Amino acid sequence: MSGTSMDGIDIAHLRSDGETIAERGPFLFAPYSPDFRKKLAASLDTAKSIEERSQRPGDLADIEKELTDLHANAVARFMNEYDLKADDIDLIGFHGQTVLHRPGAGMTVQLGDGQALASKTGVPVIYDMRAADMIAGGEGAPLAPAYHGALARGLGGEWPVAFVNIGGISNITCVAKDSGLVAFDTGPGNTLIDQWVEMKAGIPFDQGGAIASEGGVLRDLLDHYLKAEFFHAEKRRSLDRNDFLPPDPSAASLEDGARSLARLTAEAIFTSAAHLPEQPKQWIICGGGRQNIVIMNDLEELAEKTSASVFRAEDLGLNGDSMEAEAWAFLAIRSRKGLPLSWPETTGCREPVSGGILAEP
C-alpha cells in the first residue's frame, strides 16, 4: 500500500479466507527517497491532463516503471527478511500510487504495473481494485471497510465501533453490532500539516506533533476549512489530495499553522461523523496521524462529549501502521473469490461490487 502521504510502501502479511482473519503476520515499511517523493508530488500536476485512465502523459510512464520496480524490490526485501519464498505467498494485493481521483467523473488513476510486478516477484498480483466500484456509481473509496468489519468482529467493548485512518486524507468506518458498515472520507488528515511544515520549515512532517504543541489554534483559519461544502453535504464523497490546499504562508506562524491544522484534522472527523446513523462508542485510530499527540488529545476531548472512548490501534493489539496494507491483502483475497469489496453504504455504489484484475507471473 502506498497512500496519499506518498512517503513509502507499507507491506503486510495476512492469512485469511476473505471473511475472517486467521493470522496477522509481519510488517515492513520501505520509505521512498526524497528525490522520488518529489517526483510523485510533481506527478500530481502532470496527471491533471489525463482524460482516459490508460494515458501516461509527460514522465508518468517512467515514474510508473520506477514505482513498480520499487514495489518489487520492497517485496523481495520483505520476503528475505521474513524468510519467505514466492511459493509461500498466494497473492499480492497491489494498490499503486493514486495520482488522480475524480469520483464525479468516474475517474481514478493509480500508477503501478500489476503485470510487471507479478513477473518480477513470481507471485500472482491483484491490482486496480477501485475501478469496478466507480463503474457501478461508487466513489472508489474507502475500500478498507471490508477489513475493518472483519477486525471489529474480533474485538470486545461497546458498539458501534469506528475505525479512523488518519493518512494524508482521513476516513472512517463505522461498524454496527450486526456488522453493518457505513464508511466515508472525513477530510484532511496529515496532508495539510505535512505541506505546511514543508513550506514553512523545509521538513516533511511534524514529528509527533512537536511543532503543533508549541502553537495556538487560529479559529478563523480553522473555520475557513470547516465551512466547505464537503462537510455539510448530505451525499458523502471521496477526496483527492488536492481538494483541500494549505493556507497561504503568511496566514500564520509555523507553530500556529501546525496547531490549527492538527485541530482541523480532529474536528473534520467529528464534523463528518455527524452524518453517521449512530454515533460510535469506541474510536480506533490508525494511520500516521495517531502518532501526533496533539491530534490524539483533540480527538479524546471531542469524544468525551458523547461519552465515547478513543484508542490507538495498538491499545487493542492491532498495528496502526500495517492496517491499510493488511486491508489490501484482505481485499485481494476477496477479489480472487469474487466477494464484494464495497457496498452502497461504504462507497455509494449501486449494489455490492467486487473488483480487481488478476495478473499471473
mmCIF file of C-alpha atoms in Angstrom:
data_model
loop_
_atom_site.group_PDB
_atom_site.id
_atom_site.type_symbol
_atom_site.label_atom_id
_atom_site.label_comp_id
_atom_site.label_asym_id
_atom_site.label_seq_id
_atom_site.Cartn_x
_atom_site.Cartn_y
_atom_site.Cartn_z
ATOM 1 C CA MET A 1 0.000 0.000 0.000
ATOM 2 C CA SER A 2 1.266 3.448 -0.949
ATOM 3 C CA GLY A 3 -1.155 6.110 0.248
ATOM 4 C CA THR A 4 -1.843 9.815 -0.022
ATOM 5 C CA SER A 5 1.107 10.687 2.222
ATOM 6 C CA MET A 6 3.371 9.402 -0.593
ATOM 7 C CA ASP A 7 6.145 8.598 1.874
ATOM 8 C CA GLY A 8 6.787 4.949 1.019
ATOM 9 C CA ILE A 9 5.442 1.411 0.745
ATOM 10 C CA ASP A 10 3.675 -0.497 3.533
ATOM 11 C CA ILE A 11 3.902 -4.286 3.246
ATOM 12 C CA ALA A 12 1.912 -6.643 5.487
ATOM 13 C CA HIS A 13 1.430 -10.405 5.552
ATOM 14 C CA LEU A 14 -2.067 -11.762 6.187
ATOM 15 C CA ARG A 15 -3.666 -15.207 6.241
ATOM 16 C CA SER A 16 -7.416 -15.193 5.655
ATOM 17 C CA ASP A 17 -10.307 -16.753 3.777
ATOM 18 C CA GLY A 18 -11.627 -13.307 2.860
ATOM 19 C CA GLU A 19 -14.266 -13.470 5.585
ATOM 20 C CA THR A 20 -12.344 -13.891 8.836
ATOM 21 C CA ILE A 21 -8.727 -13.223 9.791
ATOM 22 C CA ALA A 22 -6.700 -16.314 10.638
ATOM 23 C CA GLU A 23 -3.366 -14.606 11.233
ATOM 24 C CA ARG A 24 -1.844 -11.145 11.020
ATOM 25 C CA GLY A 25 1.812 -11.542 10.116
ATOM 26 C CA PRO A 26 4.849 -9.246 9.963
ATOM 27 C CA PHE A 27 5.005 -5.711 8.584
ATOM 28 C CA LEU A 28 7.657 -3.683 6.796
ATOM 29 C CA PHE A 29 7.854 -0.037 5.702
ATOM 30 C CA ALA A 30 10.044 0.793 2.712
ATOM 31 C CA PRO A 31 10.439 4.590 2.536
ATOM 32 C CA TYR A 32 10.700 6.454 -0.743
ATOM 33 C CA SER A 33 13.828 8.530 -1.274
ATOM 34 C CA PRO A 34 13.406 12.326 -1.058
ATOM 35 C CA ASP A 35 14.025 12.548 -4.836
ATOM 36 C CA PHE A 36 11.303 10.023 -5.648
ATOM 37 C CA ARG A 37 8.866 11.745 -3.281
ATOM 38 C CA LYS A 38 9.450 14.955 -5.216
ATOM 39 C CA LYS A 39 8.760 13.122 -8.481
ATOM 40 C CA LEU A 40 5.481 11.775 -7.104
ATOM 41 C CA ALA A 41 4.435 15.191 -5.834
ATOM 42 C CA ALA A 42 5.149 16.713 -9.251
ATOM 43 C CA SER A 43 3.257 13.872 -10.959
ATOM 44 C CA LEU A 44 0.004 15.090 -9.407
ATOM 45 C CA ASP A 45 0.093 18.173 -11.628
ATOM 46 C CA THR A 46 1.026 16.145 -14.713
ATOM 47 C CA ALA A 47 -1.840 13.724 -14.034
ATOM 48 C CA LYS A 48 -4.407 16.527 -14.213
ATOM 49 C CA SER A 49 -4.259 16.312 -18.014
ATOM 50 C CA ILE A 50 -5.295 12.627 -18.074
ATOM 51 C CA GLU A 51 -8.587 12.093 -19.887
ATOM 52 C CA GLU A 52 -8.506 8.269 -20.110
ATOM 53 C CA ARG A 53 -7.187 6.005 -17.359
ATOM 54 C CA SER A 54 -4.557 4.377 -19.560
ATOM 55 C CA GLN A 55 -2.905 7.670 -20.502
ATOM 56 C CA ARG A 56 0.543 8.449 -19.040
ATOM 57 C CA PRO A 57 1.428 11.971 -20.210
ATOM 58 C CA GLY A 58 4.814 13.578 -19.617
ATOM 59 C CA ASP A 59 7.102 11.484 -17.431
ATOM 60 C CA LEU A 60 4.309 9.434 -15.809
ATOM 61 C CA ALA A 61 5.254 6.262 -17.699
ATOM 62 C CA ASP A 62 8.822 6.478 -16.381
ATOM 63 C CA ILE A 63 7.596 7.192 -12.851
ATOM 64 C CA GLU A 64 5.194 4.252 -13.064
ATOM 65 C CA LYS A 65 8.032 1.907 -14.059
ATOM 66 C CA GLU A 66 10.223 3.197 -11.229
ATOM 67 C CA LEU A 67 7.389 2.867 -8.732
ATOM 68 C CA THR A 68 6.692 -0.712 -9.828
ATOM 69 C CA ASP A 69 10.383 -1.571 -9.508
ATOM 70 C CA LEU A 70 10.446 -0.066 -6.005
ATOM 71 C CA HIS A 71 7.475 -2.227 -5.025
ATOM 72 C CA ALA A 72 9.151 -5.340 -6.436
ATOM 73 C CA ASN A 73 12.336 -4.536 -4.506
ATOM 74 C CA ALA A 74 10.335 -3.950 -1.335
ATOM 75 C CA VAL A 75 8.573 -7.318 -1.719
ATOM 76 C CA ALA A 76 11.950 -9.021 -2.228
ATOM 77 C CA ARG A 77 13.308 -7.334 0.896
ATOM 78 C CA PHE A 78 10.220 -8.350 2.875
ATOM 79 C CA MET A 79 10.471 -11.980 1.744
ATOM 80 C CA ASN A 80 14.174 -12.109 2.543
ATOM 81 C CA GLU A 81 13.733 -10.506 5.960
ATOM 82 C CA TYR A 82 10.966 -12.898 6.992
ATOM 83 C CA ASP A 83 12.336 -15.996 5.253
ATOM 84 C CA LEU A 84 9.513 -16.310 2.725
ATOM 85 C CA LYS A 85 9.616 -17.707 -0.801
ATOM 86 C CA ALA A 86 7.319 -16.955 -3.726
ATOM 87 C CA ASP A 87 5.631 -20.339 -3.236
ATOM 88 C CA ASP A 88 4.694 -19.324 0.333
ATOM 89 C CA ILE A 89 2.521 -16.473 -0.948
ATOM 90 C CA ASP A 90 -0.786 -16.997 -2.752
ATOM 91 C CA LEU A 91 -1.457 -13.398 -3.777
ATOM 92 C CA ILE A 92 -0.107 -9.882 -3.650
ATOM 93 C CA GLY A 93 -2.658 -7.099 -3.329
ATOM 94 C CA PHE A 94 -1.183 -4.079 -5.161
ATOM 95 C CA HIS A 95 -2.638 -0.619 -4.659
ATOM 96 C CA GLY A 96 -0.211 1.505 -6.650
ATOM 97 C CA GLN A 97 0.032 5.275 -6.177
ATOM 98 C CA THR A 98 -3.068 7.386 -6.735
ATOM 99 C CA VAL A 99 -2.227 10.434 -8.829
ATOM 100 C CA LEU A 100 -5.769 11.396 -9.882
ATOM 101 C CA HIS A 101 -9.110 10.755 -8.212
ATOM 102 C CA ARG A 102 -12.247 12.380 -9.665
ATOM 103 C CA PRO A 103 -15.233 10.358 -8.499
ATOM 104 C CA GLY A 104 -17.659 12.838 -10.020
ATOM 105 C CA ALA A 105 -16.238 11.943 -13.425
ATOM 106 C CA GLY A 106 -15.870 8.249 -12.593
ATOM 107 C CA MET A 107 -12.094 8.588 -12.921
ATOM 108 C CA THR A 108 -9.363 7.198 -10.678
ATOM 109 C CA VAL A 109 -5.750 6.624 -11.727
ATOM 110 C CA GLN A 110 -3.161 4.636 -9.783
ATOM 111 C CA LEU A 111 0.376 4.382 -11.088
ATOM 112 C CA GLY A 112 1.710 0.837 -10.922
ATOM 113 C CA ASP A 113 2.023 -2.035 -13.405
ATOM 114 C CA GLY A 114 0.394 -5.102 -11.860
ATOM 115 C CA GLN A 115 1.545 -7.464 -14.601
ATOM 116 C CA ALA A 116 5.156 -6.299 -14.275
ATOM 117 C CA LEU A 117 5.007 -6.733 -10.500
ATOM 118 C CA ALA A 118 3.732 -10.310 -10.883
ATOM 119 C CA SER A 119 6.533 -11.093 -13.340
ATOM 120 C CA LYS A 120 9.218 -9.595 -11.111
ATOM 121 C CA THR A 121 8.037 -11.255 -7.875
ATOM 122 C CA GLY A 122 6.842 -14.599 -9.246
ATOM 123 C CA VAL A 123 3.577 -14.194 -7.316
ATOM 124 C CA PRO A 124 0.045 -13.605 -8.707
ATOM 125 C CA VAL A 125 -0.999 -9.980 -8.243
ATOM 126 C CA ILE A 126 -4.471 -8.480 -7.798
ATOM 127 C CA TYR A 127 -4.468 -4.809 -8.763
ATOM 128 C CA ASP A 128 -6.788 -1.970 -9.875
ATOM 129 C CA MET A 129 -9.351 -2.680 -7.170
ATOM 130 C CA ARG A 130 -11.101 0.713 -7.235
ATOM 131 C CA ALA A 131 -12.268 0.953 -10.841
ATOM 132 C CA ALA A 132 -15.175 -1.534 -10.727
ATOM 133 C CA ASP A 133 -16.737 0.349 -7.828
ATOM 134 C CA MET A 134 -16.658 3.599 -9.771
ATOM 135 C CA ILE A 135 -18.182 1.937 -12.829
ATOM 136 C CA ALA A 136 -21.044 0.925 -10.502
ATOM 137 C CA GLY A 137 -21.539 4.545 -9.427
ATOM 138 C CA GLY A 138 -19.356 4.420 -6.317
ATOM 139 C CA GLU A 139 -16.755 6.873 -5.081
ATOM 140 C CA GLY A 140 -13.959 4.298 -5.401
ATOM 141 C CA ALA A 141 -13.101 4.873 -1.747
ATOM 142 C CA PRO A 142 -12.810 3.993 1.010
ATOM 143 C CA LEU A 143 -12.206 0.294 0.371
ATOM 144 C CA ALA A 144 -10.710 -0.673 3.754
ATOM 145 C CA PRO A 145 -14.154 -1.037 5.468
ATOM 146 C CA ALA A 146 -14.430 -4.700 4.429
ATOM 147 C CA TYR A 147 -11.334 -5.368 6.511
ATOM 148 C CA HIS A 148 -12.428 -3.115 9.368
ATOM 149 C CA GLY A 149 -15.631 -5.128 9.654
ATOM 150 C CA ALA A 150 -13.630 -8.359 9.955
ATOM 151 C CA LEU A 151 -11.375 -6.796 12.605
ATOM 152 C CA ALA A 152 -14.295 -5.447 14.626
ATOM 153 C CA ARG A 153 -15.814 -8.885 14.966
ATOM 154 C CA GLY A 154 -12.709 -9.934 16.896
ATOM 155 C CA LEU A 155 -12.841 -7.065 19.373
ATOM 156 C CA GLY A 156 -14.823 -6.640 22.565
ATOM 157 C CA GLY A 157 -16.240 -3.451 24.048
ATOM 158 C CA GLU A 158 -19.120 -1.171 23.195
ATOM 159 C CA TRP A 159 -20.802 -0.781 19.817
ATOM 160 C CA PRO A 160 -20.779 0.917 17.351
ATOM 161 C CA VAL A 161 -17.026 0.785 16.678
ATOM 162 C CA ALA A 162 -15.392 3.398 14.463
ATOM 163 C CA PHE A 163 -12.077 2.829 12.707
ATOM 164 C CA VAL A 164 -10.438 6.091 11.672
ATOM 165 C CA ASN A 165 -7.439 6.009 9.367
ATOM 166 C CA ILE A 166 -5.528 9.285 9.506
ATOM 167 C CA GLY A 167 -3.278 9.206 6.470
ATOM 168 C CA GLY A 168 -2.955 12.063 4.004
ATOM 169 C CA ILE A 169 -6.763 12.025 3.905
ATOM 170 C CA SER A 170 -8.757 10.706 6.873
ATOM 171 C CA ASN A 171 -11.565 8.205 6.518
ATOM 172 C CA ILE A 172 -13.951 6.485 8.891
ATOM 173 C CA THR A 173 -15.630 3.095 9.005
ATOM 174 C CA CYS A 174 -18.452 2.679 11.493
ATOM 175 C CA VAL A 175 -19.262 -0.949 12.310
ATOM 176 C CA ALA A 176 -22.588 -1.709 13.980
ATOM 177 C CA LYS A 177 -23.069 -4.740 16.237
ATOM 178 C CA ASP A 178 -24.972 -6.514 13.460
ATOM 179 C CA SER A 179 -21.847 -5.990 11.267
ATOM 180 C CA GLY A 180 -23.491 -3.283 9.166
ATOM 181 C CA LEU A 181 -20.898 -0.929 7.656
ATOM 182 C CA VAL A 182 -21.023 2.795 6.921
ATOM 183 C CA ALA A 183 -17.886 4.496 5.630
ATOM 184 C CA PHE A 184 -16.647 7.689 4.010
ATOM 185 C CA ASP A 185 -13.760 10.145 3.864
ATOM 186 C CA THR A 186 -13.861 12.702 6.674
ATOM 187 C CA GLY A 187 -11.494 15.394 5.418
ATOM 188 C CA PRO A 188 -7.812 16.366 5.551
ATOM 189 C CA GLY A 189 -5.633 14.073 7.623
ATOM 190 C CA ASN A 190 -1.895 14.717 7.603
ATOM 191 C CA THR A 191 -1.627 16.229 4.118
ATOM 192 C CA LEU A 192 -2.170 19.874 5.035
ATOM 193 C CA ILE A 193 0.093 19.624 8.092
ATOM 194 C CA ASP A 194 2.841 17.993 6.013
ATOM 195 C CA GLN A 195 2.529 20.606 3.273
ATOM 196 C CA TRP A 196 2.506 23.432 5.837
ATOM 197 C CA VAL A 197 5.662 22.437 7.711
ATOM 198 C CA GLU A 198 7.494 21.632 4.471
ATOM 199 C CA MET A 199 6.542 25.026 3.059
ATOM 200 C CA LYS A 200 7.440 26.934 6.221
ATOM 201 C CA ALA A 201 10.363 24.939 7.603
ATOM 202 C CA GLY A 202 11.559 22.603 4.857
ATOM 203 C CA ILE A 203 10.790 19.436 6.833
ATOM 204 C CA PRO A 204 8.486 16.652 5.572
ATOM 205 C CA PHE A 205 6.135 16.305 8.584
ATOM 206 C CA ASP A 206 5.514 17.373 12.190
ATOM 207 C CA GLN A 207 7.123 14.537 14.150
ATOM 208 C CA GLY A 208 4.756 13.537 16.943
ATOM 209 C CA GLY A 209 3.022 16.929 16.802
ATOM 210 C CA ALA A 210 6.052 18.670 18.336
ATOM 211 C CA ILE A 211 5.602 21.833 16.268
ATOM 212 C CA ALA A 212 1.827 21.965 16.790
ATOM 213 C CA SER A 213 2.311 21.611 20.549
ATOM 214 C CA GLU A 214 4.101 24.987 20.553
ATOM 215 C CA GLY A 215 1.286 26.817 18.761
ATOM 216 C CA GLY A 216 -2.264 28.017 19.316
ATOM 217 C CA VAL A 217 -5.479 27.400 17.374
ATOM 218 C CA LEU A 218 -6.437 30.184 14.961
ATOM 219 C CA ARG A 219 -10.205 29.819 14.880
ATOM 220 C CA ASP A 220 -10.707 31.892 11.724
ATOM 221 C CA LEU A 221 -8.265 29.706 9.807
ATOM 222 C CA LEU A 222 -9.943 26.559 11.099
ATOM 223 C CA ASP A 223 -13.476 27.749 10.328
ATOM 224 C CA HIS A 224 -12.450 28.682 6.791
ATOM 225 C CA TYR A 225 -11.935 24.976 6.103
ATOM 226 C CA LEU A 226 -14.922 23.703 8.079
ATOM 227 C CA LYS A 227 -17.306 25.893 6.077
ATOM 228 C CA ALA A 228 -16.506 23.880 2.936
ATOM 229 C CA GLU A 229 -19.497 22.210 1.316
ATOM 230 C CA PHE A 230 -17.784 18.819 1.721
ATOM 231 C CA PHE A 231 -18.522 18.770 5.461
ATOM 232 C CA HIS A 232 -22.199 19.673 5.201
ATOM 233 C CA ALA A 233 -23.451 17.981 2.019
ATOM 234 C CA GLU A 234 -25.712 15.010 2.664
ATOM 235 C CA LYS A 235 -24.039 12.935 -0.054
ATOM 236 C CA ARG A 236 -20.654 11.778 1.170
ATOM 237 C CA ARG A 237 -17.856 11.838 -1.404
ATOM 238 C CA SER A 238 -14.240 10.710 -1.507
ATOM 239 C CA LEU A 239 -11.431 13.228 -1.598
ATOM 240 C CA ASP A 240 -8.431 13.824 -3.786
ATOM 241 C CA ARG A 241 -5.219 15.049 -2.163
ATOM 242 C CA ASN A 242 -5.687 18.467 -3.796
ATOM 243 C CA ASP A 243 -9.313 19.065 -2.732
ATOM 244 C CA PHE A 244 -8.043 20.997 0.296
ATOM 245 C CA LEU A 245 -4.998 23.232 -0.065
ATOM 246 C CA PRO A 246 -2.671 24.532 2.672
ATOM 247 C CA PRO A 247 -3.015 28.099 3.962
ATOM 248 C CA ASP A 248 -1.048 30.941 2.448
ATOM 249 C CA PRO A 249 2.419 31.045 4.088
ATOM 250 C CA SER A 250 1.624 34.479 5.506
ATOM 251 C CA ALA A 251 -1.565 33.284 7.222
ATOM 252 C CA ALA A 252 0.113 32.070 10.405
ATOM 253 C CA SER A 253 3.357 31.316 12.159
ATOM 254 C CA LEU A 254 4.816 27.845 11.679
ATOM 255 C CA GLU A 255 3.584 26.737 15.105
ATOM 256 C CA ASP A 256 0.103 28.296 14.987
ATOM 257 C CA GLY A 257 -0.494 26.927 11.494
ATOM 258 C CA ALA A 258 0.531 23.413 12.522
ATOM 259 C CA ARG A 259 -1.622 23.621 15.643
ATOM 260 C CA SER A 260 -4.665 24.866 13.728
ATOM 261 C CA LEU A 261 -4.344 22.214 11.040
ATOM 262 C CA ALA A 262 -3.991 19.477 13.666
ATOM 263 C CA ARG A 263 -7.218 20.715 15.233
ATOM 264 C CA LEU A 264 -8.786 20.724 11.770
ATOM 265 C CA THR A 265 -7.945 17.033 11.351
ATOM 266 C CA ALA A 266 -9.745 16.207 14.605
ATOM 267 C CA GLU A 267 -12.754 18.479 14.102
ATOM 268 C CA ALA A 268 -13.157 17.316 10.496
ATOM 269 C CA ILE A 269 -13.505 13.729 11.736
ATOM 270 C CA PHE A 270 -16.234 14.599 14.236
ATOM 271 C CA THR A 271 -17.995 17.055 11.925
ATOM 272 C CA SER A 272 -18.206 14.372 9.239
ATOM 273 C CA ALA A 273 -19.221 11.741 11.811
ATOM 274 C CA ALA A 274 -22.457 13.694 12.286
ATOM 275 C CA HIS A 275 -23.562 12.008 9.036
ATOM 276 C CA LEU A 276 -23.389 8.547 10.656
ATOM 277 C CA PRO A 277 -26.711 6.894 11.563
ATOM 278 C CA GLU A 278 -25.412 6.281 15.104
ATOM 279 C CA GLN A 279 -22.508 7.848 16.976
ATOM 280 C CA PRO A 280 -19.596 5.500 17.815
ATOM 281 C CA LYS A 281 -18.821 4.415 21.362
ATOM 282 C CA GLN A 282 -15.300 3.251 20.516
ATOM 283 C CA TRP A 283 -12.942 5.170 18.234
ATOM 284 C CA ILE A 284 -9.919 3.185 16.994
ATOM 285 C CA ILE A 285 -7.268 5.411 15.424
ATOM 286 C CA CYS A 286 -4.781 4.071 12.883
ATOM 287 C CA GLY A 287 -2.504 5.564 10.264
ATOM 288 C CA GLY A 288 0.324 8.033 10.802
ATOM 289 C CA GLY A 289 -1.906 10.635 12.442
ATOM 290 C CA ARG A 290 -2.215 8.540 15.601
ATOM 291 C CA GLN A 291 1.435 9.405 16.324
ATOM 292 C CA ASN A 292 0.576 13.113 16.534
ATOM 293 C CA ILE A 293 -0.132 13.670 20.220
ATOM 294 C CA VAL A 294 -1.916 16.968 19.530
ATOM 295 C CA ILE A 295 -4.407 15.331 17.154
ATOM 296 C CA MET A 296 -4.958 12.475 19.613
ATOM 297 C CA ASN A 297 -5.590 14.852 22.523
ATOM 298 C CA ASP A 298 -8.083 16.794 20.421
ATOM 299 C CA LEU A 299 -9.873 13.574 19.431
ATOM 300 C CA GLU A 300 -10.129 12.499 23.075
ATOM 301 C CA GLU A 301 -11.549 15.891 24.027
ATOM 302 C CA LEU A 302 -14.171 15.755 21.269
ATOM 303 C CA ALA A 303 -15.108 12.126 22.042
ATOM 304 C CA GLU A 304 -15.767 12.950 25.696
ATOM 305 C CA LYS A 305 -18.784 14.994 24.608
ATOM 306 C CA THR A 306 -20.528 11.768 23.560
ATOM 307 C CA SER A 307 -19.046 9.631 26.377
ATOM 308 C CA ALA A 308 -17.034 7.683 23.813
ATOM 309 C CA SER A 309 -13.533 6.237 24.164
ATOM 310 C CA VAL A 310 -10.552 6.798 21.876
ATOM 311 C CA PHE A 311 -7.891 4.133 21.385
ATOM 312 C CA ARG A 312 -4.757 3.856 19.321
ATOM 313 C CA ALA A 313 -4.837 0.658 17.298
ATOM 314 C CA GLU A 314 -2.001 -0.716 19.427
ATOM 315 C CA ASP A 315 -4.096 -0.354 22.595
ATOM 316 C CA LEU A 316 -6.257 -3.164 21.220
ATOM 317 C CA GLY A 317 -3.479 -5.410 19.928
ATOM 318 C CA LEU A 318 -3.654 -4.085 16.353
ATOM 319 C CA ASN A 319 -0.972 -2.394 14.259
ATOM 320 C CA GLY A 320 -1.947 1.087 13.161
ATOM 321 C CA ASP A 321 0.875 1.251 10.624
ATOM 322 C CA SER A 322 0.106 -2.021 8.873
ATOM 323 C CA MET A 323 -3.691 -1.906 8.844
ATOM 324 C CA GLU A 324 -4.106 -0.363 5.395
ATOM 325 C CA ALA A 325 -1.650 -2.825 3.832
ATOM 326 C CA GLU A 326 -3.391 -5.694 5.658
ATOM 327 C CA ALA A 327 -6.670 -4.403 4.226
ATOM 328 C CA TRP A 328 -5.254 -4.552 0.702
ATOM 329 C CA ALA A 329 -4.171 -8.157 1.248
ATOM 330 C CA PHE A 330 -7.660 -8.965 2.563
ATOM 331 C CA LEU A 331 -9.276 -7.281 -0.440
ATOM 332 C CA ALA A 332 -7.041 -9.236 -2.835
ATOM 333 C CA ILE A 333 -8.347 -12.481 -1.323
ATOM 334 C CA ARG A 334 -11.937 -11.280 -1.601
ATOM 335 C CA SER A 335 -11.324 -10.221 -5.195
ATOM 336 C CA ARG A 336 -9.912 -13.650 -6.056
ATOM 337 C CA LYS A 337 -13.045 -15.258 -4.606
ATOM 338 C CA GLY A 338 -15.426 -12.820 -6.294
ATOM 339 C CA LEU A 339 -16.630 -11.412 -2.954
ATOM 340 C CA PRO A 340 -17.731 -7.772 -2.609
ATOM 341 C CA LEU A 341 -15.085 -5.155 -1.906
ATOM 342 C CA SER A 342 -17.608 -2.333 -1.492
ATOM 343 C CA TRP A 343 -21.274 -1.725 -0.721
ATOM 344 C CA PRO A 344 -23.725 1.144 -1.221
ATOM 345 C CA GLU A 345 -23.184 2.114 2.431
ATOM 346 C CA THR A 346 -19.402 2.355 2.066
ATOM 347 C CA THR A 347 -18.790 3.955 -1.338
ATOM 348 C CA GLY A 348 -22.238 4.824 -2.687
ATOM 349 C CA CYS A 349 -22.144 2.149 -5.395
ATOM 350 C CA ARG A 350 -25.487 0.933 -6.696
ATOM 351 C CA GLU A 351 -25.023 -2.634 -5.420
ATOM 352 C CA PRO A 352 -22.289 -4.712 -3.736
ATOM 353 C CA VAL A 353 -19.285 -4.805 -6.064
ATOM 354 C CA SER A 354 -16.205 -6.993 -6.333
ATOM 355 C CA GLY A 355 -13.298 -5.817 -8.453
ATOM 356 C CA GLY A 356 -9.624 -6.058 -9.246
ATOM 357 C CA ILE A 357 -7.593 -7.582 -12.067
ATOM 358 C CA LEU A 358 -5.544 -10.762 -11.690
ATOM 359 C CA ALA A 359 -2.029 -10.794 -13.161
ATOM 360 C CA GLU A 360 -0.229 -14.133 -13.296
ATOM 361 C CA PRO A 361 3.591 -14.277 -13.197
#
